Each structure stands twice: as structure tokens, then as C-alpha cells.
mmCIF file of C-alpha atoms and ligand atoms in Angstrom:
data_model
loop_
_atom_site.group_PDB
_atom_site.id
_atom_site.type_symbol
_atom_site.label_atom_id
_atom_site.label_comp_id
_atom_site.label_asym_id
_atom_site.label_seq_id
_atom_site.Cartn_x
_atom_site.Cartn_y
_atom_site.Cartn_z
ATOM 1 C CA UNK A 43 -9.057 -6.517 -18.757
ATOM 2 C CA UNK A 44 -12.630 -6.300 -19.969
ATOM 3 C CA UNK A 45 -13.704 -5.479 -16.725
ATOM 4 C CA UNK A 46 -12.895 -2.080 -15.626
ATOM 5 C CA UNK A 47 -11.540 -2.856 -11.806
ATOM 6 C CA UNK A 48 -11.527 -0.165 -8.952
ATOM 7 C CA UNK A 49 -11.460 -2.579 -6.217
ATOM 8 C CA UNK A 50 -7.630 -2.250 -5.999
ATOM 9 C CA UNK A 51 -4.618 -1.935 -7.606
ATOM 10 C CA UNK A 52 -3.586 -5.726 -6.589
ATOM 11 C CA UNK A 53 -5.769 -6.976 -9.543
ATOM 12 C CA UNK A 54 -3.163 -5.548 -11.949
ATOM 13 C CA UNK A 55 -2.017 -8.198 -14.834
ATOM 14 C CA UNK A 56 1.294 -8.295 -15.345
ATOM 15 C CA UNK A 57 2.775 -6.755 -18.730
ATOM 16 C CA UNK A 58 3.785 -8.177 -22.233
ATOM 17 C CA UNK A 59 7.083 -7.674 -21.395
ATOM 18 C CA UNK A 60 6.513 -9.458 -17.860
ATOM 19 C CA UNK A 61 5.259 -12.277 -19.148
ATOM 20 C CA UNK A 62 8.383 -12.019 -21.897
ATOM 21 C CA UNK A 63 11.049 -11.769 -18.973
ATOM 22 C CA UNK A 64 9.534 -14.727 -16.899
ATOM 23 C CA UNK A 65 9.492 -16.770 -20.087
ATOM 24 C CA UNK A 66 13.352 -16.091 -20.395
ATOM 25 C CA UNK A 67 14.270 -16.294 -16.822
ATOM 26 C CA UNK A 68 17.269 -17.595 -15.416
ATOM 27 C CA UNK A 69 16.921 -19.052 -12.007
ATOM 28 C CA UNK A 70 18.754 -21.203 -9.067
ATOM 29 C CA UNK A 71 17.477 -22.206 -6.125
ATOM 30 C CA UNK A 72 17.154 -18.971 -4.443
ATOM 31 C CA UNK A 73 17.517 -20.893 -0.910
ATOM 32 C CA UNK A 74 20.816 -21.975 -1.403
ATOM 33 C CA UNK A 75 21.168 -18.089 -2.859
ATOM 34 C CA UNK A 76 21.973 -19.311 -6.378
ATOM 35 C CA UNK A 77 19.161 -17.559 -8.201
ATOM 36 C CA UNK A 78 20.605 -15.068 -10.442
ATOM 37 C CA UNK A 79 17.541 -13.297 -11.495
ATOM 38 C CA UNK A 80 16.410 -13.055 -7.793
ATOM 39 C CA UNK A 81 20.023 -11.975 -6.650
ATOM 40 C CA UNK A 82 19.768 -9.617 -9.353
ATOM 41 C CA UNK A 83 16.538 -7.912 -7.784
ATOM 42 C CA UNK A 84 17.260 -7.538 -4.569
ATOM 43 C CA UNK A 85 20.455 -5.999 -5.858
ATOM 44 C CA UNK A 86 18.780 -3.897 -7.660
ATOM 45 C CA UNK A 87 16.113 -2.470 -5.375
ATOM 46 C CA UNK A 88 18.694 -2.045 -2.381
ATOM 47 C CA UNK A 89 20.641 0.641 -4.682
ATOM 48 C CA UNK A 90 17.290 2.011 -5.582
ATOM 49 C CA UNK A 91 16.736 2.688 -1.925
ATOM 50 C CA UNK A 92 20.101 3.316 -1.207
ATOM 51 C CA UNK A 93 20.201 0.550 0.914
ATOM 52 C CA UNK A 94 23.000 -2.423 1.375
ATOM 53 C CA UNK A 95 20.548 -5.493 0.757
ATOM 54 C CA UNK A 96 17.348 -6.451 -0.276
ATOM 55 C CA UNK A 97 15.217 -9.687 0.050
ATOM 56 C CA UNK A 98 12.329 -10.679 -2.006
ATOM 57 C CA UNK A 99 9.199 -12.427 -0.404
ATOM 58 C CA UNK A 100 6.048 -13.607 -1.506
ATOM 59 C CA UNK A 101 3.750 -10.809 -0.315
ATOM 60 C CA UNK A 102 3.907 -7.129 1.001
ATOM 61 C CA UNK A 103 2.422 -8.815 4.403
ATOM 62 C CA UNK A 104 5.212 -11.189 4.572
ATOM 63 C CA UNK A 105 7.469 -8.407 3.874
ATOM 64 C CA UNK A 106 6.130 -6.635 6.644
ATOM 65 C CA UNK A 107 6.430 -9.281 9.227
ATOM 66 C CA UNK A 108 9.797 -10.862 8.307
ATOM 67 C CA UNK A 109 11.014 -7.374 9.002
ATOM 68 C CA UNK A 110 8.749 -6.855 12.453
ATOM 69 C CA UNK A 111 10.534 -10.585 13.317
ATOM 70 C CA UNK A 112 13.652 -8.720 12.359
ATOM 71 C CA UNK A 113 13.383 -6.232 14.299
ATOM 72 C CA UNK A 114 11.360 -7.372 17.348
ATOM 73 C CA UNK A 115 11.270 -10.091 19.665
ATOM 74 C CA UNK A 116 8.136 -11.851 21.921
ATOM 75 C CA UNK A 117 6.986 -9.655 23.996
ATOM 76 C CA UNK A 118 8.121 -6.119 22.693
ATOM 77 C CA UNK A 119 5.968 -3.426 21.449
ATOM 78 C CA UNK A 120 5.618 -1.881 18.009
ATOM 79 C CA UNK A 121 4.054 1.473 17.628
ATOM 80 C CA UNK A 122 1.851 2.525 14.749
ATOM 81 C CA UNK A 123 -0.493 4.618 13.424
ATOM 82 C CA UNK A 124 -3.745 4.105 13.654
ATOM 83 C CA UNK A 125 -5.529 1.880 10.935
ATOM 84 C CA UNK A 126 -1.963 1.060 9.726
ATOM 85 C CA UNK A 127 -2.340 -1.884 7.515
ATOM 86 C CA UNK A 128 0.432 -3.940 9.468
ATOM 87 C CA UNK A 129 -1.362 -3.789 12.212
ATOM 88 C CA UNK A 130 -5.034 -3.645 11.442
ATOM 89 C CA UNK A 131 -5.386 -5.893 7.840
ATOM 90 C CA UNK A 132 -2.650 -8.434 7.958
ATOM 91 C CA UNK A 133 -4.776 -10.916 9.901
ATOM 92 C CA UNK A 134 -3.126 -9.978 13.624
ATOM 93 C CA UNK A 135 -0.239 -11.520 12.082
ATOM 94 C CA UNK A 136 2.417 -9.777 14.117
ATOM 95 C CA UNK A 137 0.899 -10.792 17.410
ATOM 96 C CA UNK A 138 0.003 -14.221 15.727
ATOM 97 C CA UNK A 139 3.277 -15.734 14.878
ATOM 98 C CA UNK A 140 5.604 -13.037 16.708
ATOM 99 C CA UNK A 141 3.984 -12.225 19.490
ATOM 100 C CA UNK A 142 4.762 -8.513 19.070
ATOM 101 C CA UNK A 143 2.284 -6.161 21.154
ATOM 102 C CA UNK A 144 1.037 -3.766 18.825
ATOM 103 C CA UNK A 145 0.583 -0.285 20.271
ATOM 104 C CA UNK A 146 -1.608 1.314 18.252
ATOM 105 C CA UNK A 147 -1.275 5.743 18.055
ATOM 106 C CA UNK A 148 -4.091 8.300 16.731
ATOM 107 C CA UNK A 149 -2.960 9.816 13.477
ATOM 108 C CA UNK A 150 -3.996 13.074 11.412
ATOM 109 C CA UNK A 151 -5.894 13.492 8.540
ATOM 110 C CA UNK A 152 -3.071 12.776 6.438
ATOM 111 C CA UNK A 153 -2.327 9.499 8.665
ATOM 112 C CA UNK A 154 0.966 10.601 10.698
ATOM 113 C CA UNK A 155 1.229 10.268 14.224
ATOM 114 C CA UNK A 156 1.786 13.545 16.110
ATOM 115 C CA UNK A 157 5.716 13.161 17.614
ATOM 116 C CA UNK A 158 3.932 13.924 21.240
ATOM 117 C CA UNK A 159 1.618 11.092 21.268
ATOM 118 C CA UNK A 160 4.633 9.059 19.525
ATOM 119 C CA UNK A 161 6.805 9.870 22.564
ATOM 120 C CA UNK A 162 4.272 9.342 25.162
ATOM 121 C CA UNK A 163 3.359 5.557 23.681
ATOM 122 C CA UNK A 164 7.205 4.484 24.009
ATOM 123 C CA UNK A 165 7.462 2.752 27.256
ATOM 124 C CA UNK A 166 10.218 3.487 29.976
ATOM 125 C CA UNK A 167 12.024 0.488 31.583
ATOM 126 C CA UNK A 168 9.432 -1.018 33.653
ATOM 127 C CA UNK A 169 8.848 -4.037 34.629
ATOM 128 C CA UNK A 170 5.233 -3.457 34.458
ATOM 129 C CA UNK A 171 5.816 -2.747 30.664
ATOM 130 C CA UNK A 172 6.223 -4.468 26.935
ATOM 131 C CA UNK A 173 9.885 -2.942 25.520
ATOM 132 C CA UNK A 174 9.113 -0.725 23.342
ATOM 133 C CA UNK A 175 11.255 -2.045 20.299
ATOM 134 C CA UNK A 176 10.054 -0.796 16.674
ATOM 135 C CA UNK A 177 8.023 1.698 15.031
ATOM 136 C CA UNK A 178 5.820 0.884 12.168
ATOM 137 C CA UNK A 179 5.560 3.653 9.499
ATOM 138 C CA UNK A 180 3.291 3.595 6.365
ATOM 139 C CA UNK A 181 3.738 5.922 2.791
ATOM 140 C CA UNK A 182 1.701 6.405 0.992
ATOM 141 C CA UNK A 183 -0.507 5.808 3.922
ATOM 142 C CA UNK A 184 -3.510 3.944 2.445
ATOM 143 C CA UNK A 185 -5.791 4.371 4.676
ATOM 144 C CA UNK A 186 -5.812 8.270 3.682
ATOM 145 C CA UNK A 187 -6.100 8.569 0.103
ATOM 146 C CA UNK A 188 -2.990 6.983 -0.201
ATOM 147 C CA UNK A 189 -1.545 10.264 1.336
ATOM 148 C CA UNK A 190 2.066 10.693 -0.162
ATOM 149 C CA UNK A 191 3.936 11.475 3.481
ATOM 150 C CA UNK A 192 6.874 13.992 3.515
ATOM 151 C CA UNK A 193 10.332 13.294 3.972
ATOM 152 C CA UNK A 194 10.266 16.046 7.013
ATOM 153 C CA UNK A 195 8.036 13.640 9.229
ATOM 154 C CA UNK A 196 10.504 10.654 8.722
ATOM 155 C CA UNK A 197 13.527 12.460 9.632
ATOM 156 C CA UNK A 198 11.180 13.520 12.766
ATOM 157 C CA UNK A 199 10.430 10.259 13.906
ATOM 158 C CA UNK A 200 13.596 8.870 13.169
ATOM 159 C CA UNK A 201 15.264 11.387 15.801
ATOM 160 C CA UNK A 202 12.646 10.112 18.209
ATOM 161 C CA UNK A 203 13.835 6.914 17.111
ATOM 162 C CA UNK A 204 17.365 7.291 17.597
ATOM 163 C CA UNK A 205 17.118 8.936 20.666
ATOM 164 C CA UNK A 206 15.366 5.947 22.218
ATOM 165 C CA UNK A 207 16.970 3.091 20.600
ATOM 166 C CA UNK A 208 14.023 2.137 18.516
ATOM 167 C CA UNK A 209 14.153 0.807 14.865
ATOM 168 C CA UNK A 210 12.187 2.299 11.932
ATOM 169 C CA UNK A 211 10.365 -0.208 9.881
ATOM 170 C CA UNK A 212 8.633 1.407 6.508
ATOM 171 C CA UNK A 213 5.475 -0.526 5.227
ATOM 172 C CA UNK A 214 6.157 1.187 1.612
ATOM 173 C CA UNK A 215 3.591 -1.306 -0.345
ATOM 174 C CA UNK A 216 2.859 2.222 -2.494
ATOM 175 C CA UNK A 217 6.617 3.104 -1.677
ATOM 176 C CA UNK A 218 6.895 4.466 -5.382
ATOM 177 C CA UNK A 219 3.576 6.055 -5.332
ATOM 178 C CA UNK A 220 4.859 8.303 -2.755
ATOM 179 C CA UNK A 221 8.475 9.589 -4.345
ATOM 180 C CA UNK A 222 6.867 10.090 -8.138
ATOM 181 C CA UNK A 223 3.780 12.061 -5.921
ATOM 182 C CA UNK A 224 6.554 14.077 -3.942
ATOM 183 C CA UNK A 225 8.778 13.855 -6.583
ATOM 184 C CA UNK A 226 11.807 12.632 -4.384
ATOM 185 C CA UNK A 227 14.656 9.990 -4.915
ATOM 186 C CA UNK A 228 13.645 6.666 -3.046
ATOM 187 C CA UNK A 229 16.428 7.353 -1.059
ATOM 188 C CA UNK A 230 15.664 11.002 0.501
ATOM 189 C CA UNK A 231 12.827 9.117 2.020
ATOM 190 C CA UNK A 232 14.762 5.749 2.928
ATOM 191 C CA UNK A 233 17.284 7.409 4.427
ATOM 192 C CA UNK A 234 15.588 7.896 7.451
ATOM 193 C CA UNK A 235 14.438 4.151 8.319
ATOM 194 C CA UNK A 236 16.090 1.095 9.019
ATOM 195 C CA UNK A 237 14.037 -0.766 6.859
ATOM 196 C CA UNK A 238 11.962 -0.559 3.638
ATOM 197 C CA UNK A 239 9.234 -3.481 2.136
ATOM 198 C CA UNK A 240 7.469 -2.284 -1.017
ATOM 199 C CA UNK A 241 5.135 -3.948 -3.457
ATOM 200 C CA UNK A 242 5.501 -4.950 -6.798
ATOM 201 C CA UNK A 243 2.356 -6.103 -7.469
ATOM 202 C CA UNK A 244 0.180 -3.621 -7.114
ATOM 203 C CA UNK A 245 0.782 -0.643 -9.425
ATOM 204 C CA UNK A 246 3.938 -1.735 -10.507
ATOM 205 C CA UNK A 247 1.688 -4.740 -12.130
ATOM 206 C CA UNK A 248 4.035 -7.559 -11.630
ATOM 207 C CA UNK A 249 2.398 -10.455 -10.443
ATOM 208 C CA UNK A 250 3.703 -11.939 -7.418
ATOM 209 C CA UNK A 251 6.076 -10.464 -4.774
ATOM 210 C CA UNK A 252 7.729 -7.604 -2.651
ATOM 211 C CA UNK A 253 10.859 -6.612 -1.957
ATOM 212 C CA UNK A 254 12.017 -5.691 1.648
ATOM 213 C CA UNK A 255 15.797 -3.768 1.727
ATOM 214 C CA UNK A 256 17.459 -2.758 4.867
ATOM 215 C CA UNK A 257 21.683 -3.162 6.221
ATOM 216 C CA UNK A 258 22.750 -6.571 5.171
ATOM 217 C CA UNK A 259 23.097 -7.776 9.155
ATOM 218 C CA UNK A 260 19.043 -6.692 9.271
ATOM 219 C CA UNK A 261 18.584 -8.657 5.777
ATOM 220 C CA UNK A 262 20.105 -11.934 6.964
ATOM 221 C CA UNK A 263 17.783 -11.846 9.965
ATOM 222 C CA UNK A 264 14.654 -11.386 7.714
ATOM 223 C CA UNK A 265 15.966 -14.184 5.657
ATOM 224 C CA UNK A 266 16.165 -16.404 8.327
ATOM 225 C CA UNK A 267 12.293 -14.914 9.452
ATOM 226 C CA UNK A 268 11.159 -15.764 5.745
ATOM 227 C CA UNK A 269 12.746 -18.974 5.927
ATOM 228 C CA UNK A 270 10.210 -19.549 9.002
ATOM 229 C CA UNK A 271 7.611 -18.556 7.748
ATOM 230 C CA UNK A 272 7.649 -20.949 4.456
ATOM 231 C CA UNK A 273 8.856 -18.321 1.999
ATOM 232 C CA UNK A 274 11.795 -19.373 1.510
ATOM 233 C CA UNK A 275 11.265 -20.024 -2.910
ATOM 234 C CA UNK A 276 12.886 -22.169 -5.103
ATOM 235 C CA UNK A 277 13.759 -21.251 -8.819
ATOM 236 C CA UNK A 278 11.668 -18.057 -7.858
ATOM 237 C CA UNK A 279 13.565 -16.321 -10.744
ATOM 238 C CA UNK A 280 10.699 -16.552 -13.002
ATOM 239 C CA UNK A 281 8.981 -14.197 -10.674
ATOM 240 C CA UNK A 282 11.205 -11.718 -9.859
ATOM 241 C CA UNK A 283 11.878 -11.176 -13.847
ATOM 242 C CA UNK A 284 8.912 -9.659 -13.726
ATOM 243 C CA UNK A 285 9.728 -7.672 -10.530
ATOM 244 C CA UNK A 286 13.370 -6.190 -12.432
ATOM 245 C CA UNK A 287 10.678 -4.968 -15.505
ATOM 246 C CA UNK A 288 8.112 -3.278 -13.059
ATOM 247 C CA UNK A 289 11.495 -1.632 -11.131
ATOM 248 C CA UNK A 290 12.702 -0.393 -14.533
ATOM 249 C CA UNK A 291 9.568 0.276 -16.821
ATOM 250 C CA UNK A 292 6.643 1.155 -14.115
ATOM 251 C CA UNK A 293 7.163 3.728 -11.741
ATOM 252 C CA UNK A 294 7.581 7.019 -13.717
ATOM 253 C CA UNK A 295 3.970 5.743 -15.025
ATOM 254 C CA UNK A 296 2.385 6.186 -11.953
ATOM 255 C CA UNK A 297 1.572 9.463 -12.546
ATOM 256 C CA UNK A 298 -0.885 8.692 -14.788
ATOM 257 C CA UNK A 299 -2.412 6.639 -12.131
ATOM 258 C CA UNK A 300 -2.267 9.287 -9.930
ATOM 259 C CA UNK A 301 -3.912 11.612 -12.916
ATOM 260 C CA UNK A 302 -6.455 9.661 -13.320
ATOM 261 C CA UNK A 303 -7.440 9.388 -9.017
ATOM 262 C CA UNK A 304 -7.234 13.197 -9.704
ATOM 263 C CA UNK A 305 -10.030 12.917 -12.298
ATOM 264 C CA UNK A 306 -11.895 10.278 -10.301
ATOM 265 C CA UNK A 307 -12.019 12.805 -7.302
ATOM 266 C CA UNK A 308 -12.985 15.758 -9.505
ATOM 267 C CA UNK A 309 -15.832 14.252 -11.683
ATOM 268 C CA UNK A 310 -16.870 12.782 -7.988
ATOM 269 C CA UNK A 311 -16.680 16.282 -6.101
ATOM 270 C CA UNK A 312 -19.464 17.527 -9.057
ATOM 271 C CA UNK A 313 -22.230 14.512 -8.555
ATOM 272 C CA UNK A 314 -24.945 15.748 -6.117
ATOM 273 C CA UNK A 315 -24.901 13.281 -2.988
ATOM 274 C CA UNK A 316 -21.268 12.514 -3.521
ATOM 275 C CA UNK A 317 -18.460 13.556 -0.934
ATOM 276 C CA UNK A 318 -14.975 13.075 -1.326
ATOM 277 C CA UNK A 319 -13.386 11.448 2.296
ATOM 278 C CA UNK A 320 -10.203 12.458 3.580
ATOM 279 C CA UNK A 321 -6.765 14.507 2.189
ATOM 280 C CA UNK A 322 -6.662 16.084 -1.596
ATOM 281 C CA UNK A 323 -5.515 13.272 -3.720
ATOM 282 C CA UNK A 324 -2.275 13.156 -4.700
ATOM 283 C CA UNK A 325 -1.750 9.452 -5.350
ATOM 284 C CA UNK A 326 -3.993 6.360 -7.136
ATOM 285 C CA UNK A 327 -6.866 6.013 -3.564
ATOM 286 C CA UNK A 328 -10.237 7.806 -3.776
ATOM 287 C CA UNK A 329 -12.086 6.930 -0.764
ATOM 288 C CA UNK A 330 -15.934 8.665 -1.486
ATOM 289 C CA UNK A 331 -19.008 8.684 0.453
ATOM 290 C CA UNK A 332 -22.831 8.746 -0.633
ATOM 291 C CA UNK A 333 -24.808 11.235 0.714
ATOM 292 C CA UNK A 334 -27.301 9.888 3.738
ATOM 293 C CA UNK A 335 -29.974 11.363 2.062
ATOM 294 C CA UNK A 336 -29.690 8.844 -0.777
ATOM 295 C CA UNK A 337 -32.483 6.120 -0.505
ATOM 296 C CA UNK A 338 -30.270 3.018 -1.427
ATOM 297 C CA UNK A 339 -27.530 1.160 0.088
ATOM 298 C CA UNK A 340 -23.816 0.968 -1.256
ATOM 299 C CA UNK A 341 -24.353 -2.532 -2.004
ATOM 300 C CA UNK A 342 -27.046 -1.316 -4.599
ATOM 301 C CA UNK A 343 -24.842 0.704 -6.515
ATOM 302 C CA UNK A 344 -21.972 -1.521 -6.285
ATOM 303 C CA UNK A 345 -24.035 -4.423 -7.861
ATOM 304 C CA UNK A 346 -25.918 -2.276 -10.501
ATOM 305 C CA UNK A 347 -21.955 -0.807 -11.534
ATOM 306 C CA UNK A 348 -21.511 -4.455 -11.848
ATOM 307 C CA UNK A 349 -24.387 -5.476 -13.804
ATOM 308 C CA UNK A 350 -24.734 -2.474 -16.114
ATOM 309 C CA UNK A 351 -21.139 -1.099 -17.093
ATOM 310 C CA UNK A 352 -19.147 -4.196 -15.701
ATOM 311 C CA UNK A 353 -17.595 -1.626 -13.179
ATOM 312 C CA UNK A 354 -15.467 -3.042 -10.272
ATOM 313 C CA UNK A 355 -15.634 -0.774 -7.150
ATOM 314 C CA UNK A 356 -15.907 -2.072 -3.291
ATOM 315 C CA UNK A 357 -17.726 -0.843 -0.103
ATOM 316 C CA UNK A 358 -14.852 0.214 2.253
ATOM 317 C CA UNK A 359 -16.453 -0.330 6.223
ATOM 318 C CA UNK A 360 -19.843 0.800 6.052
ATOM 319 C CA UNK A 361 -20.025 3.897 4.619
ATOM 320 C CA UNK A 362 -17.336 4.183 2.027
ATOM 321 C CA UNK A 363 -16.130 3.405 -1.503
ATOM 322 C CA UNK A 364 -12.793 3.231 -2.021
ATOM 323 C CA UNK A 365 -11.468 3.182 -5.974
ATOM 324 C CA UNK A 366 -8.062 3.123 -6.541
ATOM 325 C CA UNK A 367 -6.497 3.180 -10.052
ATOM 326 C CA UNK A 368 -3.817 1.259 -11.269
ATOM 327 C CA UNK A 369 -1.992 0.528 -15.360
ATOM 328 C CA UNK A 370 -5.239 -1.092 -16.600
ATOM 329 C CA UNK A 371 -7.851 1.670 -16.032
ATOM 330 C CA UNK A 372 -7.292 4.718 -18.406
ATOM 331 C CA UNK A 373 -9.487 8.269 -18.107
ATOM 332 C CA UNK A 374 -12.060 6.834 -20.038
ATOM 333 C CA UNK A 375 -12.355 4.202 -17.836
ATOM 334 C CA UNK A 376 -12.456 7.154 -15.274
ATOM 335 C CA UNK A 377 -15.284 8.571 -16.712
ATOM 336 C CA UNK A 378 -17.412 5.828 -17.174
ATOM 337 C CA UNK A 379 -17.441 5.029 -13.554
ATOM 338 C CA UNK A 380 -18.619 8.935 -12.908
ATOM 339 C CA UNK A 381 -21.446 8.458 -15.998
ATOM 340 C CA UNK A 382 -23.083 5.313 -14.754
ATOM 341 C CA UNK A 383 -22.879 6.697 -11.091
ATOM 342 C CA UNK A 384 -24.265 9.812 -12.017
ATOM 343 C CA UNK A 385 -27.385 7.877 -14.037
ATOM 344 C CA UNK A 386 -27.507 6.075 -11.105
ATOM 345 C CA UNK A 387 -28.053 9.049 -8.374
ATOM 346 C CA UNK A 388 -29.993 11.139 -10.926
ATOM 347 C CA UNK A 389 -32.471 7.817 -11.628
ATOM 348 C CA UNK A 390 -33.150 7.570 -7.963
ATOM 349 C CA UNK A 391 -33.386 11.225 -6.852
ATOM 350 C CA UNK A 392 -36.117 11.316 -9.574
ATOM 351 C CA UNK A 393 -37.666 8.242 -7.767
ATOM 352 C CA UNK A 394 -37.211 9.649 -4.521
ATOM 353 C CA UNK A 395 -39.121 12.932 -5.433
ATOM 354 C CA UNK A 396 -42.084 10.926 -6.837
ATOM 355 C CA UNK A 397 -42.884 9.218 -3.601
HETATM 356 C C1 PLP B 47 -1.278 -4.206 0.055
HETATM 357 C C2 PLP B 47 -0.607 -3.681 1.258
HETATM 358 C C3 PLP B 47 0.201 -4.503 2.049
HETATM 359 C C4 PLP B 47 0.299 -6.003 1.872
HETATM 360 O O1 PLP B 47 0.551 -6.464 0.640
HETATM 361 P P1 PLP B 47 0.062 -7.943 0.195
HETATM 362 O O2 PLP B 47 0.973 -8.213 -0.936
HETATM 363 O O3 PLP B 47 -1.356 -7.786 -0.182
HETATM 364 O O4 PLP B 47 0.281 -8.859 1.336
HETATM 365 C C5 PLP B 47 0.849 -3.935 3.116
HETATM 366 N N1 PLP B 47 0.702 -2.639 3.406
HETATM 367 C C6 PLP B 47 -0.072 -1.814 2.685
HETATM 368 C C7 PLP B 47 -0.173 -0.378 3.052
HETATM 369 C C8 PLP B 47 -0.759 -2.321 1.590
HETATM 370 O O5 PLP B 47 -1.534 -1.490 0.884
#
């Protein structure tokens, strides 16, 4: 990668030894259940999780909504947090194509839901009311720095859970960012939900696909949701080679990604007219804000990254940048984004004094 990419950690290439394992692939028709490679992954990542079964799918958001068809029915109610990606950036799909309500619940600075306003949002048997069916958690929770959430506030909404008959759905798509940040077994966290979908394709670099894992009677319903919504793959072997390399080469690494954030933030905290938004970081997500004072527009300094240091990085809503590092930016990379930045404020403060 020539260009040095912030936007996200979905533009990750996959790895030599990625590209090796898909060459070498064997596959089946996955439909009919006879792809060995694929068998082999979801396999794999169930016992990771310490889970009975997995499933892999095409996408994190299709991972998320075979599970909310899994779980939920027309009609019913889902609770989440806040800006929880399932809910706010996957294109409405969950009221789209399963007509689940969403119900959506204020969350902290660290994006968890308090277990009052959790309690209050699940509805009692009226007639007046959506069934309350599912909650929708998120870790890391993106919208927060990628905030690494602890195991303590999944065990306490899975007792809210169990005590009202709900299921537990995990939107993990930085599942593995979380344990290596809180340096826990997939399990301790998994444990406490019904159901798990992480990534593979964002820091773990592979190129195509998640995984979702819950108990096998949950998995065949979520195969039979994938199936609907045109996931069902054929010899999709050759991608989920590359998904068994990124489960056993890439996740200790990401704590150089989450070094490197940790770098971003600091170099960040020391520019004049630079804030850092949100939690300390503790994963790969650096959401930062210019200072109001500053005479230009984020679009500005996006495009003149661009132009002068070929520097990737997105406005996030209006105000916001959000950088998030991934395999293919290193420290250097790091600190040429806080450099040109830097040339960039100090250039235009000098302007701004002149006039
Ligand atoms: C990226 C992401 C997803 C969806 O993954 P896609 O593969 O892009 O569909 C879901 N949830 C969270 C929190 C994500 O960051």
C-alpha cells in the first residue's frame, strides 16, 4: 500500500500467506456443506469462542442480521445502544428485511447501556407493545474509540437477559480487538451471549468474510437466514483459507495496531487546535476534533493530506476525524500523518494571525 490509509481498517490487503492459502484451497460446495476449508473455519472459530458452531457469511452486516433473523421474528423489538452500528450503519437493514423494531438506549462514554435504562426499554406483555425479543451488544464498541468493553458488563446484561427471556446477540466485528486490549480468552467474553459475529476483514486483513458462532440449533437457523438472504456461497473455500490464516497468524498482532492508535492519540493530544474525542484509546479508533477556532474546514485538510503526503483519513459527521489503524500502517506511517497535520495547522495559524 503506497497510500498510507486511515479511513478504516476494512481497506486492509490480505497477506502473502493469504493469497498462498486461497491459491491452495480445497473447497465443496459449501451449500450442500461439502466445503472442507469452510467446514474447517467455522470449526475452528466456534472452539475459539467456545462455542458449538460457527457459520461464515459474506459480511460482518450479514453476520449481524442472519443472527437478528435468528433470533427475532416480525414485529419484536431489539434493544441497543445508541449509535450501535447494527442499528444505525447497516442501511435499516434489520427493520428492512426483518421487520425487527429497533429500540434504540443512551449509552456512556465508553458506549454501554446503563442496566436501568436497559430494564426500563424491555417491554411487559402488552398488547399495546412490540415483544421485546433480543439485545444487540457491540465490543469493541466503535463508535467510542473502539472502546474494549469488560467482561463484567456482559455477565450484567446477560442476567437481565436471562431473567427476561431475552437473547444476547454480540456484534464483535473488532471481537479480537477487544480480548488482546483486555487481554482475555475469546471465551470469558463469549460466555455470556448467545451469539457472536466477528470480522475477518478488517484487522485481521483477510479479504472477504465474517464468521458468526452461537449453539448449533441457533446456527442452523442463521443458515437458513443466510440462505435468504443470497449468501448462501459456493466453493467459498478459497475465501475462508484466508479467514483460517488471519484466525491463526493475526490477532496477537493487533497490539501493534493498538500501539500505534496509542501514538496517533498522543502526537494528536500535543498539536495546538487538536482534541482527542471520547474514552483513552485502548484499541486501533482515534476519533479527533479540530479546534473551532481553526479557519478551514475538515474537508480542507482531508484533501491537502491527500494531495501532499498521499494520507487517507475521513470526516466522521461533521465535526470529526476518525483514523483507525490496521497491519498496513506502521509508526512511521503514524507520524507522518501528525507532521503534515501539524504543517498544516501551524501554516494556517500563521495565516490567520496576518489577517
Ligand atoms: C464493520 C462493522 C460491521 C459490518 O461489517 P461489514 O463487513 O462492513 O458489513 C458491523 N459492526 C461493526 C461494529 C463494524 O465496525
Amino acid at each position: 500500500m503506497d497510500r498510507v490509509d486511515f479511513r478504516s481498517d476494512t481497506v486492509t490487503w490480505p497477506t502473502e500467506a493469504m493469497r498462498q492459502a486461497m491459491a491452495s484451497a480445497k473447497v465443496g460446495d459449501d451449500v450442500y456443506g461439502e466445503d472442507p476449508t469452510v467446514n474447517a473455519l467455522e470449526e475452528r472459530a466456534a472452539a475459539m469462542l467456545g462455542m458449538e458452531a460457527g457459520l461464515f457469511v459474506a459480511s460482518g452486516s450479514m453476520g449481524n442480521l442472519a443472527a437478528i433473523l435468528a433470533h427475532a421474528g416480525r414485529g419484536e423489538e431489539a434493544i441497543a445502544g445508541y449509535r450501535s452500528h447494527a442499528v444505525t450503519n447497516e442501511a435499516g437493514a434489520l427493520a428492512a428485511l426483518g421487520g425487527v423494531v429497533p429500540r434504540l438506549v443512551p449509552t456512556d462514554e465508553f458506549g454501554r447501556m446503563r442496566m436501568d435504562d436497559l430494564v426500563a426499554a424491555i417491554n411487559d406483555d402488552d398488547p399495546h407493545r412490540a415483544r421485546t425479543r433480543l439485545i444487540l451488544l457491540e465490543n469493541t464498541f466503535g463508535d467510542r474509540n473502539g472502546f474494549p468493553l469488560p467482561e463484567s458488563y456482559f455477565a450484567g446484561v446477560a442476567q437481565v437477559a436471562g431473567e427476561n427471556g431475552l437473547a444476547v446477540h454480540l456484534d464483535g466485528a473488532r471481537f479480537f480487538n477487544a480480548t488482546v486490549a483486555l487481554d482475555v480468552e475469546p471465551s470469558v467474553i463469549a460466555q455470556h451471549v448467545d451469539s457472536v459475529s466477528f470480522c475477518l476483514s478488517k484487522g485481521l486483513c483477510a479479504p472477504v468474510g465474517s464468521v458468526l458462532c452461537g449453539s448449533r440449533e441457533f446456527i442452523y437457523r442463521a443458515r437458513r437466514a443466510r440462505k435468504v438472504l443470497g449468501g448462501g456461497m459456493r466453493q467459498a473455500g478459497i475465501l475462508a483459507a484466508a479467514g483460517l490464516v488471519a484466525l491463526d497468524e493475526m490477532i496477537p498482532r493487533l497490539r501493534d495496531d493498538h500501539a500505534n492508535a496509542r501514538r496517533l492519540a498522543e502526537g494528536l493530544s500535543r498539536l495546538p487546535g487538536i482534541s482527542i474525542v471520547g474514552p483513552e484509546v485502548k484499541t486501533n479508533i482515534v476519533f479527533f476534533r479540530l479546534s473551532d477556532d481553526l479557519p478551514f474546514t475538515m474537508q480542507y485538510v482531508a484533501g491537502r493530506l491527500r494531495e501532499e503526503a498521499n494520507v487517507w483519513i475521513d470526516a466522521y459527521g461533521t465535526n470529526e476525524f476518525r483514523a483507525v489503524t490496521h497491519y498496513w500502517v506502521g509508526p512511521e506511517d503514524v507520524d507522518l500523518l501528525i507532521d503534515v497535520l501539524h504543517r498544516i495547522l501551524a501554516e494556517e495559524n500563521v495565516a490567520l494571525r496576518a489577517t
